[in-house]
Short mmCIF file of C-alpha atoms (C1' of nucleotides) in Angstrom, two decimals:
data_model
loop_
_atom_site.label_atom_id
_atom_site.label_comp_id
_atom_site.label_asym_id
_atom_site.label_seq_id
_atom_site.Cartn_x
_atom_site.Cartn_y
_atom_site.Cartn_z
CA MET A 1 0.00 0.00 0.00
CA GLY A 2 1.19 3.49 -0.80
CA LYS A 3 4.01 2.03 -2.84
CA SER A 4 2.26 2.07 -6.16
CA LYS A 5 4.13 4.00 -8.75
CA PHE A 6 1.12 6.10 -9.68
CA ILE A 7 0.62 7.10 -6.02
CA LEU A 8 4.24 8.21 -5.83
CA ILE A 9 3.79 10.26 -8.98
CA TYR A 10 0.55 11.69 -7.61
CA ASN A 11 2.28 12.67 -4.38
CA ALA A 12 5.22 14.24 -6.20
CA LEU A 13 2.97 16.32 -8.44
CA SER A 14 0.44 17.35 -5.79
CA GLU A 15 3.26 18.47 -3.54
CA LYS A 16 4.74 20.59 -6.30
CA ILE A 17 1.35 22.17 -6.90
CA HIS A 18 0.87 22.86 -3.20
CA LYS A 19 4.28 24.47 -2.95
CA GLN A 20 3.41 26.51 -6.05
CA GLU A 21 6.48 25.15 -7.82
CA ILE A 22 4.05 24.71 -10.67
CA ALA A 23 2.01 27.88 -11.03
CA ALA A 24 -1.78 27.80 -11.04
CA GLY A 25 -3.03 28.40 -14.55
CA SER A 26 0.01 26.89 -16.24
CA LEU A 27 0.15 23.55 -18.02
CA LEU A 28 1.63 20.37 -16.63
CA PRO A 29 4.24 18.64 -18.82
CA THR A 30 2.59 16.39 -21.39
CA GLU A 31 1.79 12.82 -20.46
CA ASN A 32 4.64 11.54 -22.59
CA GLU A 33 7.10 13.93 -20.98
CA LEU A 34 5.93 12.90 -17.52
CA GLY A 35 6.36 9.30 -18.59
CA GLU A 36 10.00 9.97 -19.37
CA GLN A 37 10.58 12.00 -16.21
CA PHE A 38 9.15 9.33 -13.94
CA LYS A 39 10.18 6.40 -16.11
CA ALA A 40 6.62 5.16 -16.29
CA SER A 41 4.26 4.16 -19.05
CA ARG A 42 1.62 6.57 -20.19
CA GLU A 43 -1.26 4.64 -18.57
CA THR A 44 0.49 4.84 -15.22
CA ILE A 45 0.96 8.58 -15.62
CA ARG A 46 -2.71 8.83 -16.52
CA LYS A 47 -3.74 7.08 -13.29
CA ALA A 48 -1.83 9.70 -11.31
CA LEU A 49 -3.36 12.53 -13.34
CA ALA A 50 -6.88 11.10 -12.92
CA MET A 51 -6.35 11.20 -9.16
CA LEU A 52 -5.11 14.79 -9.33
CA SER A 53 -8.18 15.68 -11.36
CA ARG A 54 -10.58 14.00 -8.89
CA ASN A 55 -9.03 15.90 -6.03
CA GLY A 56 -9.19 19.30 -7.69
CA TYR A 57 -5.54 19.80 -8.54
CA ILE A 58 -5.79 19.89 -12.31
CA GLN A 59 -8.27 20.19 -15.14
CA LYS A 60 -7.56 18.00 -18.16
CA ILE A 61 -8.43 19.33 -21.59
CA GLN A 62 -8.26 17.09 -24.62
CA GLY A 63 -5.85 18.24 -27.28
CA LYS A 64 -4.40 20.87 -24.98
CA GLY A 65 -3.00 19.58 -21.72
CA SER A 66 -3.55 19.58 -17.98
CA ILE A 67 -4.16 22.97 -16.41
CA VAL A 68 -3.02 23.43 -12.82
CA LEU A 69 -5.85 24.79 -10.65
CA ASP A 70 -5.58 27.30 -7.84
CA VAL A 71 -5.37 25.11 -4.78
CA SER A 72 -4.06 27.87 -2.49
CA ARG A 73 -7.33 28.69 -0.74
CA GLN A 74 -8.11 25.03 -0.27
CA ASN A 75 -9.67 25.11 3.17
CA PHE A 76 -9.95 22.14 5.45
CA PRO A 77 -11.02 19.14 3.45
CA ILE A 78 -13.77 17.58 5.52
CA SER A 79 -15.02 16.36 2.19
CA GLY A 80 -13.25 13.03 2.37
CA LEU A 81 -13.14 10.93 5.46
CA THR A 82 -10.98 12.66 8.01
CA SER A 83 -11.07 12.10 11.74
CA PHE A 84 -11.33 14.93 14.21
CA ARG A 85 -7.81 14.33 15.43
CA GLU A 86 -6.29 14.60 11.96
CA LEU A 87 -8.19 17.84 11.45
CA ALA A 88 -7.14 19.28 14.78
CA ASN A 89 -3.50 18.53 14.04
CA HIS A 90 -3.67 20.61 10.88
CA SER A 91 -5.22 23.61 12.55
CA LYS A 92 -3.52 26.31 14.58
CA ASP A 93 -6.22 26.44 17.23
CA THR A 94 -6.13 24.43 20.43
CA TRP A 95 -8.61 21.57 20.33
CA ARG A 96 -9.57 19.40 23.24
CA THR A 97 -11.75 16.31 23.60
CA ASN A 98 -13.90 15.52 26.64
CA VAL A 99 -15.41 12.09 27.19
CA HIS A 100 -18.82 12.38 28.87
CA GLN A 101 -20.06 8.82 28.59
CA LEU A 102 -18.68 5.40 27.66
CA VAL A 103 -20.94 2.40 28.07
CA LEU A 104 -21.47 -1.02 26.56
CA MET A 105 -25.19 -1.22 25.87
CA LYS A 106 -27.96 -3.19 24.24
CA PRO A 107 -29.14 -1.14 21.26
CA ASP A 108 -32.68 0.18 21.26
CA ASP A 109 -35.03 -0.56 18.37
CA HIS A 110 -34.19 2.56 16.41
CA LEU A 111 -30.47 1.92 16.53
CA LYS A 112 -31.03 -1.74 15.68
CA MET A 113 -32.88 -0.66 12.57
CA VAL A 114 -30.40 1.99 11.52
CA MET A 115 -27.40 -0.29 12.01
CA ASN A 116 -29.12 -3.47 10.90
CA LEU A 117 -28.10 -5.30 14.07
CA HIS A 118 -28.86 -8.82 15.26
CA ASP A 119 -30.66 -9.37 18.54
CA ASP A 120 -27.59 -10.35 20.51
CA GLN A 121 -25.17 -7.68 19.31
CA MET A 122 -23.95 -5.17 21.86
CA VAL A 123 -22.61 -1.71 21.01
CA TRP A 124 -20.27 0.75 22.64
CA LYS A 125 -21.84 4.15 23.09
CA VAL A 126 -19.43 7.06 23.35
CA ILE A 127 -20.37 10.67 23.95
CA ARG A 128 -17.64 13.23 23.49
CA SER A 129 -17.46 16.98 23.08
CA ARG A 130 -14.81 18.89 21.16
CA SER A 131 -13.64 22.27 22.36
CA VAL A 132 -11.69 24.92 20.56
CA ASN A 133 -10.17 27.68 22.66
CA GLY A 134 -12.32 26.66 25.62
CA GLU A 135 -15.67 26.61 23.80
CA ALA A 136 -17.39 23.25 23.26
CA VAL A 137 -18.62 23.40 19.67
CA ILE A 138 -19.04 19.77 18.58
CA LEU A 139 -20.88 16.92 20.28
CA ASP A 140 -20.09 13.43 18.96
CA LYS A 141 -22.20 10.39 19.71
CA ASP A 142 -20.58 7.20 18.43
CA TYR A 143 -22.00 3.70 18.39
CA LEU A 144 -19.49 0.91 17.66
CA ILE A 145 -20.24 -2.78 17.26
CA GLN A 146 -18.62 -4.72 20.09
CA GLY A 147 -17.95 -7.72 17.90
CA LEU A 148 -15.43 -5.58 16.02
CA VAL A 149 -14.17 -3.49 18.94
CA PRO A 150 -13.97 -5.80 21.99
CA ILE A 151 -12.45 -3.29 24.39
CA LEU A 152 -12.70 0.46 24.68
CA THR A 153 -11.46 2.83 27.37
CA ALA A 154 -12.05 6.49 28.16
CA ASP A 155 -8.37 7.11 27.55
CA ILE A 156 -8.61 5.81 23.99
CA CYS A 157 -11.72 7.87 23.32
CA GLU A 158 -10.01 10.97 24.61
CA HIS A 159 -7.06 10.54 22.30
CA SER A 160 -7.78 9.15 18.87
CA LEU A 161 -10.40 6.50 18.41
CA TYR A 162 -9.43 6.13 14.76
CA ASP A 163 -5.75 5.66 15.60
CA TYR A 164 -6.71 2.83 17.92
CA ILE A 165 -9.08 1.26 15.41
CA GLU A 166 -6.71 1.40 12.47
CA ASN A 167 -3.33 0.89 14.10
CA ASP A 168 -4.02 -1.21 17.21
CA LEU A 169 -7.03 -3.23 16.10
CA GLY A 170 -5.89 -3.36 12.48
CA LEU A 171 -9.33 -2.54 11.09
CA LYS A 172 -9.41 -0.65 7.82
CA ILE A 173 -12.09 1.93 7.19
CA GLY A 174 -13.48 1.63 3.66
CA PHE A 175 -16.26 4.13 3.11
CA ALA A 176 -19.08 6.05 4.74
CA LYS A 177 -22.54 7.33 3.93
CA LYS A 178 -23.25 10.74 5.41
CA GLU A 179 -26.28 12.95 5.81
CA ILE A 180 -26.25 16.59 6.86
CA THR A 181 -29.30 18.31 8.32
CA VAL A 182 -30.08 21.23 10.63
CA GLU A 183 -32.07 20.71 13.82
CA HIS A 184 -33.13 22.59 16.91
CA ALA A 185 -30.75 22.17 19.80
CA GLY A 186 -31.85 19.48 22.26
CA VAL A 187 -31.18 18.94 25.96
CA GLU A 188 -27.91 17.13 25.32
CA ASP A 189 -26.68 19.93 23.07
CA LYS A 190 -27.46 22.48 25.76
CA ARG A 191 -25.80 20.37 28.40
CA TYR A 192 -22.55 19.61 26.59
CA LEU A 193 -22.08 22.49 24.17
CA THR A 194 -21.30 26.14 24.76
CA MET A 195 -24.43 27.33 22.98
CA SER A 196 -23.98 31.13 22.89
CA ARG A 197 -27.12 32.64 21.37
CA ASP A 198 -27.63 29.91 18.83
CA THR A 199 -30.63 27.64 18.89
CA HIS A 200 -29.67 25.37 16.01
CA VAL A 201 -27.15 22.60 15.48
CA VAL A 202 -25.90 21.01 12.27
CA VAL A 203 -26.22 17.24 12.53
CA VAL A 204 -23.95 14.98 10.48
CA ARG A 205 -25.03 11.34 10.68
CA SER A 206 -22.63 8.76 9.25
CA LEU A 207 -22.71 5.05 8.66
CA VAL A 208 -19.08 3.93 8.54
CA TYR A 209 -18.09 0.68 6.82
CA LEU A 210 -14.88 -1.32 6.80
CA GLU A 211 -12.99 -2.32 3.66
CA SER A 212 -14.71 -5.67 4.02
CA ALA A 213 -18.02 -3.82 3.48
CA GLU A 214 -19.15 -4.67 7.05
CA LEU A 215 -20.97 -1.90 8.88
CA PHE A 216 -18.80 -0.85 11.75
CA GLN A 217 -20.02 2.37 13.32
CA PHE A 218 -22.84 4.86 13.43
CA THR A 219 -21.97 8.42 14.36
CA GLU A 220 -24.04 11.47 15.07
CA SER A 221 -21.89 14.58 15.06
CA ARG A 222 -23.67 17.71 16.29
CA HIS A 223 -22.05 21.05 15.48
CA ARG A 224 -22.89 24.47 16.87
CA ALA A 225 -24.37 26.10 13.77
CA ASP A 226 -22.17 29.19 13.79
CA LYS A 227 -19.02 27.06 13.87
CA PHE A 228 -19.98 24.71 11.09
CA ARG A 229 -18.39 24.86 7.66
CA PHE A 230 -18.26 22.21 4.98
CA VAL A 231 -16.11 22.56 1.88
CA ASP A 232 -16.54 20.42 -1.17
CA PHE A 233 -15.04 19.94 -4.61
CA ALA A 234 -17.32 18.31 -7.17
CA ARG A 235 -16.88 17.34 -10.78
CA ARG A 236 -19.66 17.24 -13.29
CA GLU A 237 -20.20 13.78 -14.69
CA HIS A 238 -20.71 14.18 -18.43
CA GLN A 239 -22.07 10.94 -19.79
CA MET B 1 -18.81 11.24 -25.26
CA GLY B 2 -20.87 8.68 -23.43
CA LYS B 3 -19.89 6.12 -26.04
CA SER B 4 -16.87 4.80 -24.28
CA LYS B 5 -17.04 1.09 -23.72
CA PHE B 6 -16.30 1.39 -20.03
CA ILE B 7 -19.17 3.88 -19.62
CA LEU B 8 -21.53 1.46 -21.34
CA ILE B 9 -20.37 -1.33 -19.03
CA TYR B 10 -20.74 0.98 -16.04
CA ASN B 11 -24.28 1.86 -17.08
CA ALA B 12 -25.22 -1.77 -17.65
CA LEU B 13 -23.93 -2.86 -14.26
CA SER B 14 -25.23 0.10 -12.26
CA GLU B 15 -28.67 -0.41 -13.78
CA LYS B 16 -28.64 -4.06 -12.80
CA ILE B 17 -27.68 -3.11 -9.27
CA HIS B 18 -30.40 -0.47 -9.09
CA LYS B 19 -33.02 -2.91 -10.32
CA GLN B 20 -31.71 -5.42 -7.75
CA GLU B 21 -31.03 -7.93 -10.51
CA ILE B 22 -27.77 -8.37 -8.66
CA ALA B 23 -28.49 -8.66 -4.94
CA ALA B 24 -26.79 -6.41 -2.41
CA GLY B 25 -24.18 -8.41 -0.53
CA SER B 26 -23.46 -10.80 -3.41
CA LEU B 27 -20.36 -10.82 -5.54
CA LEU B 28 -20.11 -9.45 -9.07
CA PRO B 29 -18.73 -11.86 -11.69
CA THR B 30 -14.94 -11.82 -11.72
CA GLU B 31 -13.13 -9.30 -13.87
CA ASN B 32 -12.16 -12.00 -16.35
CA GLU B 33 -15.75 -13.23 -16.62
CA LEU B 34 -16.99 -9.68 -17.15
CA GLY B 35 -14.34 -9.28 -19.81
CA GLU B 36 -15.78 -12.22 -21.70
CA GLN B 37 -19.40 -11.11 -21.19
CA PHE B 38 -18.78 -7.61 -22.49
CA LYS B 39 -16.02 -8.60 -24.90
CA ALA B 40 -13.62 -6.16 -23.33
CA SER B 41 -10.12 -6.32 -21.96
CA ARG B 42 -9.62 -6.54 -18.24
CA GLU B 43 -8.34 -2.96 -17.92
CA THR B 44 -11.50 -1.67 -19.55
CA ILE B 45 -13.62 -3.70 -17.13
CA ARG B 46 -11.56 -2.29 -14.31
CA LYS B 47 -12.30 1.28 -15.40
CA ALA B 48 -16.00 0.54 -15.18
CA LEU B 49 -15.60 -1.12 -11.78
CA ALA B 50 -13.53 1.79 -10.47
CA MET B 51 -16.38 4.11 -11.39
CA LEU B 52 -18.91 1.85 -9.67
CA SER B 53 -16.70 1.86 -6.59
CA ARG B 54 -16.36 5.67 -6.57
CA ASN B 55 -20.11 6.05 -6.76
CA GLY B 56 -20.88 3.63 -3.95
CA TYR B 57 -22.20 0.70 -5.97
CA ILE B 58 -19.54 -1.87 -5.07
CA GLN B 59 -16.69 -2.53 -2.68
CA LYS B 60 -13.66 -4.22 -4.19
CA ILE B 61 -11.71 -6.68 -2.07
CA GLN B 62 -8.40 -8.01 -3.26
CA GLY B 63 -8.30 -11.76 -3.65
CA LYS B 64 -12.04 -12.04 -3.17
CA GLY B 65 -14.12 -10.05 -5.60
CA SER B 66 -16.45 -7.07 -5.86
CA ILE B 67 -19.26 -6.94 -3.28
CA VAL B 68 -22.48 -5.23 -4.35
CA LEU B 69 -23.52 -2.56 -1.83
CA ASP B 70 -27.02 -1.71 -0.72
CA VAL B 71 -27.92 1.20 -2.94
CA SER B 72 -31.67 0.99 -2.29
CA ARG B 73 -31.89 3.85 0.19
CA GLN B 74 -29.69 6.04 -1.97
CA ASN B 75 -31.38 9.38 -1.54
CA PHE B 76 -31.09 12.30 -3.88
CA PRO B 77 -27.50 12.74 -4.92
CA ILE B 78 -26.85 16.45 -4.48
CA SER B 79 -23.35 15.31 -3.87
CA GLY B 80 -22.29 15.69 -7.49
CA LEU B 81 -23.27 18.67 -9.54
CA THR B 82 -26.97 18.50 -10.26
CA SER B 83 -29.17 21.38 -11.27
CA PHE B 84 -32.41 22.18 -9.55
CA ARG B 85 -34.37 21.20 -12.63
CA GLU B 86 -32.81 17.74 -12.82
CA LEU B 87 -33.57 17.24 -9.14
CA ALA B 88 -37.14 18.38 -9.45
CA ASN B 89 -37.73 15.98 -12.33
CA HIS B 90 -36.71 13.04 -10.18
CA SER B 91 -38.98 13.95 -7.30
CA LYS B 92 -42.69 13.35 -6.97
CA ASP B 93 -43.44 16.74 -5.48
CA THR B 94 -44.45 19.74 -7.54
CA TRP B 95 -41.66 22.24 -7.82
CA ARG B 96 -41.92 25.73 -9.21
CA THR B 97 -39.43 28.50 -9.96
CA ASN B 98 -40.12 32.22 -9.58
CA VAL B 99 -37.84 34.85 -11.06
CA HIS B 100 -37.69 37.94 -8.83
CA GLN B 101 -34.86 39.87 -10.41
CA LEU B 102 -32.82 39.76 -13.59
CA VAL B 103 -30.34 42.55 -14.24
CA LEU B 104 -27.07 43.15 -16.04
CA MET B 105 -24.88 44.94 -13.51
CA LYS B 106 -21.42 46.18 -12.71
CA PRO B 107 -20.07 43.96 -9.92
CA ASP B 108 -19.31 45.54 -6.56
CA ASP B 109 -15.89 45.16 -4.96
CA HIS B 110 -16.76 42.05 -2.99
CA LEU B 111 -18.07 40.19 -6.02
CA LYS B 112 -15.09 41.36 -8.05
CA MET B 113 -12.79 39.83 -5.48
CA VAL B 114 -14.70 36.57 -5.11
CA MET B 115 -14.98 36.04 -8.86
CA ASN B 116 -11.62 37.52 -9.72
CA LEU B 117 -13.16 39.89 -12.30
CA HIS B 118 -11.55 42.53 -14.44
CA ASP B 119 -12.70 46.15 -14.18
CA ASP B 120 -14.78 46.13 -17.33
CA GLN B 121 -16.58 42.81 -16.92
CA MET B 122 -20.34 42.90 -16.44
CA VAL B 123 -22.36 40.16 -14.76
CA TRP B 124 -25.94 38.97 -14.90
CA LYS B 125 -27.59 38.86 -11.50
CA VAL B 126 -30.51 36.49 -11.15
CA ILE B 127 -32.64 36.05 -8.06
CA ARG B 128 -35.01 33.10 -8.06
CA SER B 129 -37.02 31.22 -5.46
CA ARG B 130 -37.97 27.56 -5.60
CA SER B 131 -41.28 26.40 -4.23
CA VAL B 132 -42.44 22.92 -3.37
CA ASN B 133 -46.17 22.45 -2.85
CA GLY B 134 -46.65 26.21 -2.62
CA GLU B 135 -43.95 26.90 -0.03
CA ALA B 136 -40.87 28.85 -1.12
CA VAL B 137 -37.95 26.98 0.47
CA ILE B 138 -34.90 27.87 -1.60
CA LEU B 139 -33.60 31.28 -2.66
CA ASP B 140 -30.98 31.26 -5.42
CA LYS B 141 -28.79 34.23 -6.23
CA ASP B 142 -26.73 33.64 -9.37
CA TYR B 143 -24.03 35.81 -10.86
CA LEU B 144 -22.96 34.93 -14.41
CA ILE B 145 -20.20 36.53 -16.44
CA GLN B 146 -21.67 38.34 -19.43
CA GLY B 147 -18.71 37.57 -21.63
CA LEU B 148 -19.76 33.92 -21.50
CA VAL B 149 -23.53 34.45 -21.41
CA PRO B 150 -24.34 37.38 -23.71
CA ILE B 151 -28.10 37.17 -23.42
CA LEU B 152 -30.43 36.07 -20.66
CA THR B 153 -34.19 36.32 -20.32
CA ALA B 154 -36.65 35.77 -17.48
CA ASP B 155 -38.15 32.94 -19.45
CA ILE B 156 -34.84 31.06 -19.58
CA CYS B 157 -34.28 31.61 -15.86
CA GLU B 158 -37.73 30.29 -15.08
CA HIS B 159 -37.15 27.11 -17.02
CA SER B 160 -33.68 25.63 -16.88
CA LEU B 161 -30.69 27.90 -16.87
CA TYR B 162 -28.38 24.89 -17.16
CA ASP B 163 -30.25 23.51 -20.14
CA TYR B 164 -29.77 26.84 -21.90
CA ILE B 165 -26.11 27.07 -20.92
CA GLU B 166 -25.18 23.55 -21.94
CA ASN B 167 -27.45 22.90 -24.91
CA ASP B 168 -28.05 26.33 -26.45
CA LEU B 169 -24.81 28.12 -25.62
CA GLY B 170 -22.74 24.93 -25.84
CA LEU B 171 -20.82 25.66 -22.66
CA LYS B 172 -19.65 22.64 -20.68
CA ILE B 173 -19.59 22.75 -16.91
CA GLY B 174 -16.44 21.17 -15.54
CA PHE B 175 -16.32 21.42 -11.76
CA ALA B 176 -17.32 23.51 -8.75
CA LYS B 177 -16.01 24.47 -5.35
CA LYS B 178 -18.75 24.61 -2.71
CA GLU B 179 -19.01 25.82 0.84
CA ILE B 180 -21.89 25.11 3.20
CA THR B 181 -22.60 27.25 6.24
CA VAL B 182 -25.58 28.19 8.42
CA GLU B 183 -26.61 31.81 8.83
CA HIS B 184 -29.38 33.91 10.33
CA ALA B 185 -32.15 34.72 7.89
CA GLY B 186 -31.78 38.15 6.30
CA VAL B 187 -34.27 40.58 4.79
CA GLU B 188 -34.17 38.92 1.39
CA ASP B 189 -34.80 35.50 2.93
CA LYS B 190 -37.80 36.87 4.78
CA ARG B 191 -39.09 38.58 1.67
CA TYR B 192 -38.80 35.69 -0.77
CA LEU B 193 -39.03 32.56 1.39
CA THR B 194 -41.94 31.09 3.34
CA MET B 195 -40.04 31.22 6.60
CA SER B 196 -42.40 29.36 9.00
CA ARG B 197 -40.92 29.57 12.49
CA ASP B 198 -37.35 29.16 11.37
CA THR B 199 -34.77 31.86 11.83
CA HIS B 200 -31.88 30.15 10.08
CA VAL B 201 -30.97 29.36 6.51
CA VAL B 202 -28.37 26.99 5.11
CA VAL B 203 -26.19 28.82 2.62
CA VAL B 204 -24.42 26.94 -0.17
CA ARG B 205 -21.95 29.15 -2.03
CA SER B 206 -20.48 27.74 -5.22
CA LEU B 207 -17.86 28.82 -7.69
CA VAL B 208 -18.69 27.04 -10.94
CA TYR B 209 -16.02 26.52 -13.61
CA LEU B 210 -16.22 25.40 -17.23
CA GLU B 211 -14.29 22.44 -18.65
CA SER B 212 -11.83 25.02 -19.93
CA ALA B 213 -11.14 25.86 -16.24
CA GLU B 214 -12.58 29.37 -16.71
CA LEU B 215 -14.68 30.66 -13.84
CA PHE B 216 -18.19 31.02 -15.08
CA GLN B 217 -20.63 31.59 -12.26
CA PHE B 218 -20.96 32.36 -8.59
CA THR B 219 -24.07 31.10 -6.85
CA GLU B 220 -25.47 31.62 -3.40
CA SER B 221 -28.20 29.11 -2.67
CA ARG B 222 -30.14 29.80 0.53
CA HIS B 223 -32.23 26.97 1.92
CA ARG B 224 -34.84 27.08 4.66
CA ALA B 225 -33.04 25.12 7.37
CA ASP B 226 -35.82 22.61 8.02
CA LYS B 227 -35.96 21.66 4.34
CA PHE B 228 -32.24 21.20 3.86
CA ARG B 229 -30.64 17.79 3.50
CA PHE B 230 -27.29 16.86 2.01
CA VAL B 231 -26.32 13.25 1.34
CA ASP B 232 -22.77 12.18 0.67
CA PHE B 233 -20.81 9.03 -0.07
CA ALA B 234 -17.13 9.18 0.76
CA ARG B 235 -14.27 6.74 0.44
CA ARG B 236 -11.29 6.66 2.72
CA GLU B 237 -8.06 7.35 0.90
CA HIS B 238 -5.53 4.82 2.19
CA GLN B 239 -2.13 5.92 1.06
"C1'" DC C 1 -2.20 -24.37 -4.15
"C1'" DA C 2 -5.58 -21.92 -7.50
"C1'" DG C 3 -8.14 -17.92 -8.19
"C1'" DT C 4 -9.02 -13.32 -7.20
"C1'" DG C 5 -8.01 -8.30 -7.67
"C1'" DG C 6 -3.82 -4.58 -8.09
"C1'" DT C 7 -0.30 -2.71 -10.94
"C1'" DC C 8 2.45 -1.82 -14.94
"C1'" DT C 9 3.73 -2.00 -19.70
"C1'" DA C 10 4.10 -1.02 -24.97
"C1'" DG C 11 1.59 -0.26 -28.60
"C1'" DA C 12 -2.34 1.01 -31.29
"C1'" DC C 13 -6.05 3.98 -32.82
"C1'" DC C 14 -9.29 7.90 -32.14
"C1'" DA C 15 -10.92 12.88 -30.97
"C1'" DC C 16 -9.73 17.35 -30.35
"C1'" DA C 17 -6.90 21.93 -30.35
"C1'" DA C 18 -3.71 24.94 -32.31
"C1'" DA C 19 -0.99 26.58 -35.84
"C1'" DT D 1 -0.57 18.77 -40.05
"C1'" DT D 2 1.29 18.05 -35.55
"C1'" DG D 3 0.77 17.26 -30.90
"C1'" DT D 4 -2.21 16.73 -27.23
"C1'" DG D 5 -5.28 13.83 -24.28
"C1'" DG D 6 -9.02 9.62 -24.48
"C1'" DT D 7 -9.70 4.78 -25.09
"C1'" DC D 8 -8.67 -0.01 -25.65
"C1'" DT D 9 -5.89 -4.10 -25.84
"C1'" DA D 10 -3.00 -8.39 -24.52
"C1'" DG D 11 0.15 -9.81 -21.64
"C1'" DA D 12 2.95 -9.90 -17.61
"C1'" DC D 13 3.86 -10.00 -12.72
"C1'" DC D 14 2.56 -9.09 -7.82
"C1'" DA D 15 -0.47 -9.33 -3.46
"C1'" DC D 16 -4.07 -11.25 -1.20
"C1'" DT D 17 -7.85 -14.83 0.02
"C1'" DG D 18 -9.38 -19.08 0.13
"C1'" DT D 19 -8.63 -24.26 0.12
#
DNA sequence: CAGTGGTCTAGACCACAAA
DNA sequence: TTGTGGTCTAGACCACTGT
């Protein structure tokens, strides 16, 4: 993993674009030239370029070349799957996580339906709040299937749950389905969040699956509305 | 366009998955079998499968095969770039568009900065509201560069702006950068939207670019908070 | 071990843009 | 016309999953 030639080429080129060593608006070398530079076949180069295109680094134009896009005001990319800890590490602000609840429970009917659980499956319920500069602005409620995560401690939840899951347990996250809505703040929001004058929260509900396509986790992430921001890059599918 | 073999294979397979002719949880035929079925080389099959994977139809597992995912509760895919008209056509509710303003104007400083405009460039400003079952729930403010759209009429704005742009003007949309935030309702929201008891709107700001990588349009789409819903499918990038 | 998907290659032909 | 990207192919080898 991560050793594929086309990933190396992708990393080399995306880094150059980030560092502005290749100016926005200019053309990348042609695919044949890149093939010589990296000693790779054209199809391999094209895999790297397709990845750059998907992630908003370049725009390919037939007959012309690959235009480098302006990636400078590329704000935090929540668009993909990024854990809170990874985000916090990239920011200059001081983030802090508080664990409010950690229990092993029998799921209620609603959760059983949402997560498609069997009768005997138990889940870990974790409630955490995230604070930036002393203000609690995010409330996370996670439900993890015990069959996949046998043991969980407050200490792990306070540091990085995803680190533990991926590095210690060796589970690989594959994909997630997300839904974003806006709701009135409830009792839990008022209890755990610093609500200022706001009465609304943005709710991001996610079903997280492993690479094996097994459902692994359901998460409800509740954000104070005035602190919520979601940035996205989308390509038009011309078929 | 749209005639590529791998697109045809993608369409054939995604349709079968939608119609549940291939059950969720089962395995797709192997890549070699698909190659024989569609009389295509393995790399071509793999392009189609990669597209299915990106769009949440399958999960590929090395050494095992491609698992078909449950796509049945796949709600409206605002995730990509879809115009209001395309959305409305897929829904059972009755949508309606009202044009409130259509002017050719000199951009103010803020718009000039956001859109990176020259001093002499004029823009079309369009204000429209979208109603479902008689309630106005979305307010769209579009700014289009006149150099790319010489003429615009209220009639076009009331029907489909994107139809006109892509079919009549022959412009091809390439990609967009979006940002979603939540804000207090302003005077325009209160004037044009049926605000019920809500005091907040979800604001989606988009910079829309053509396939040539030229900036083409800036849009501010303001949604009544209780009617807003955004669904996303995201893969984890393991590098 | 056999069978699966993951990567890479060299070469061919087509579609499009610019001169 | 030349050079660019877009597609497709056949074959090779590697990595992983199951038996």
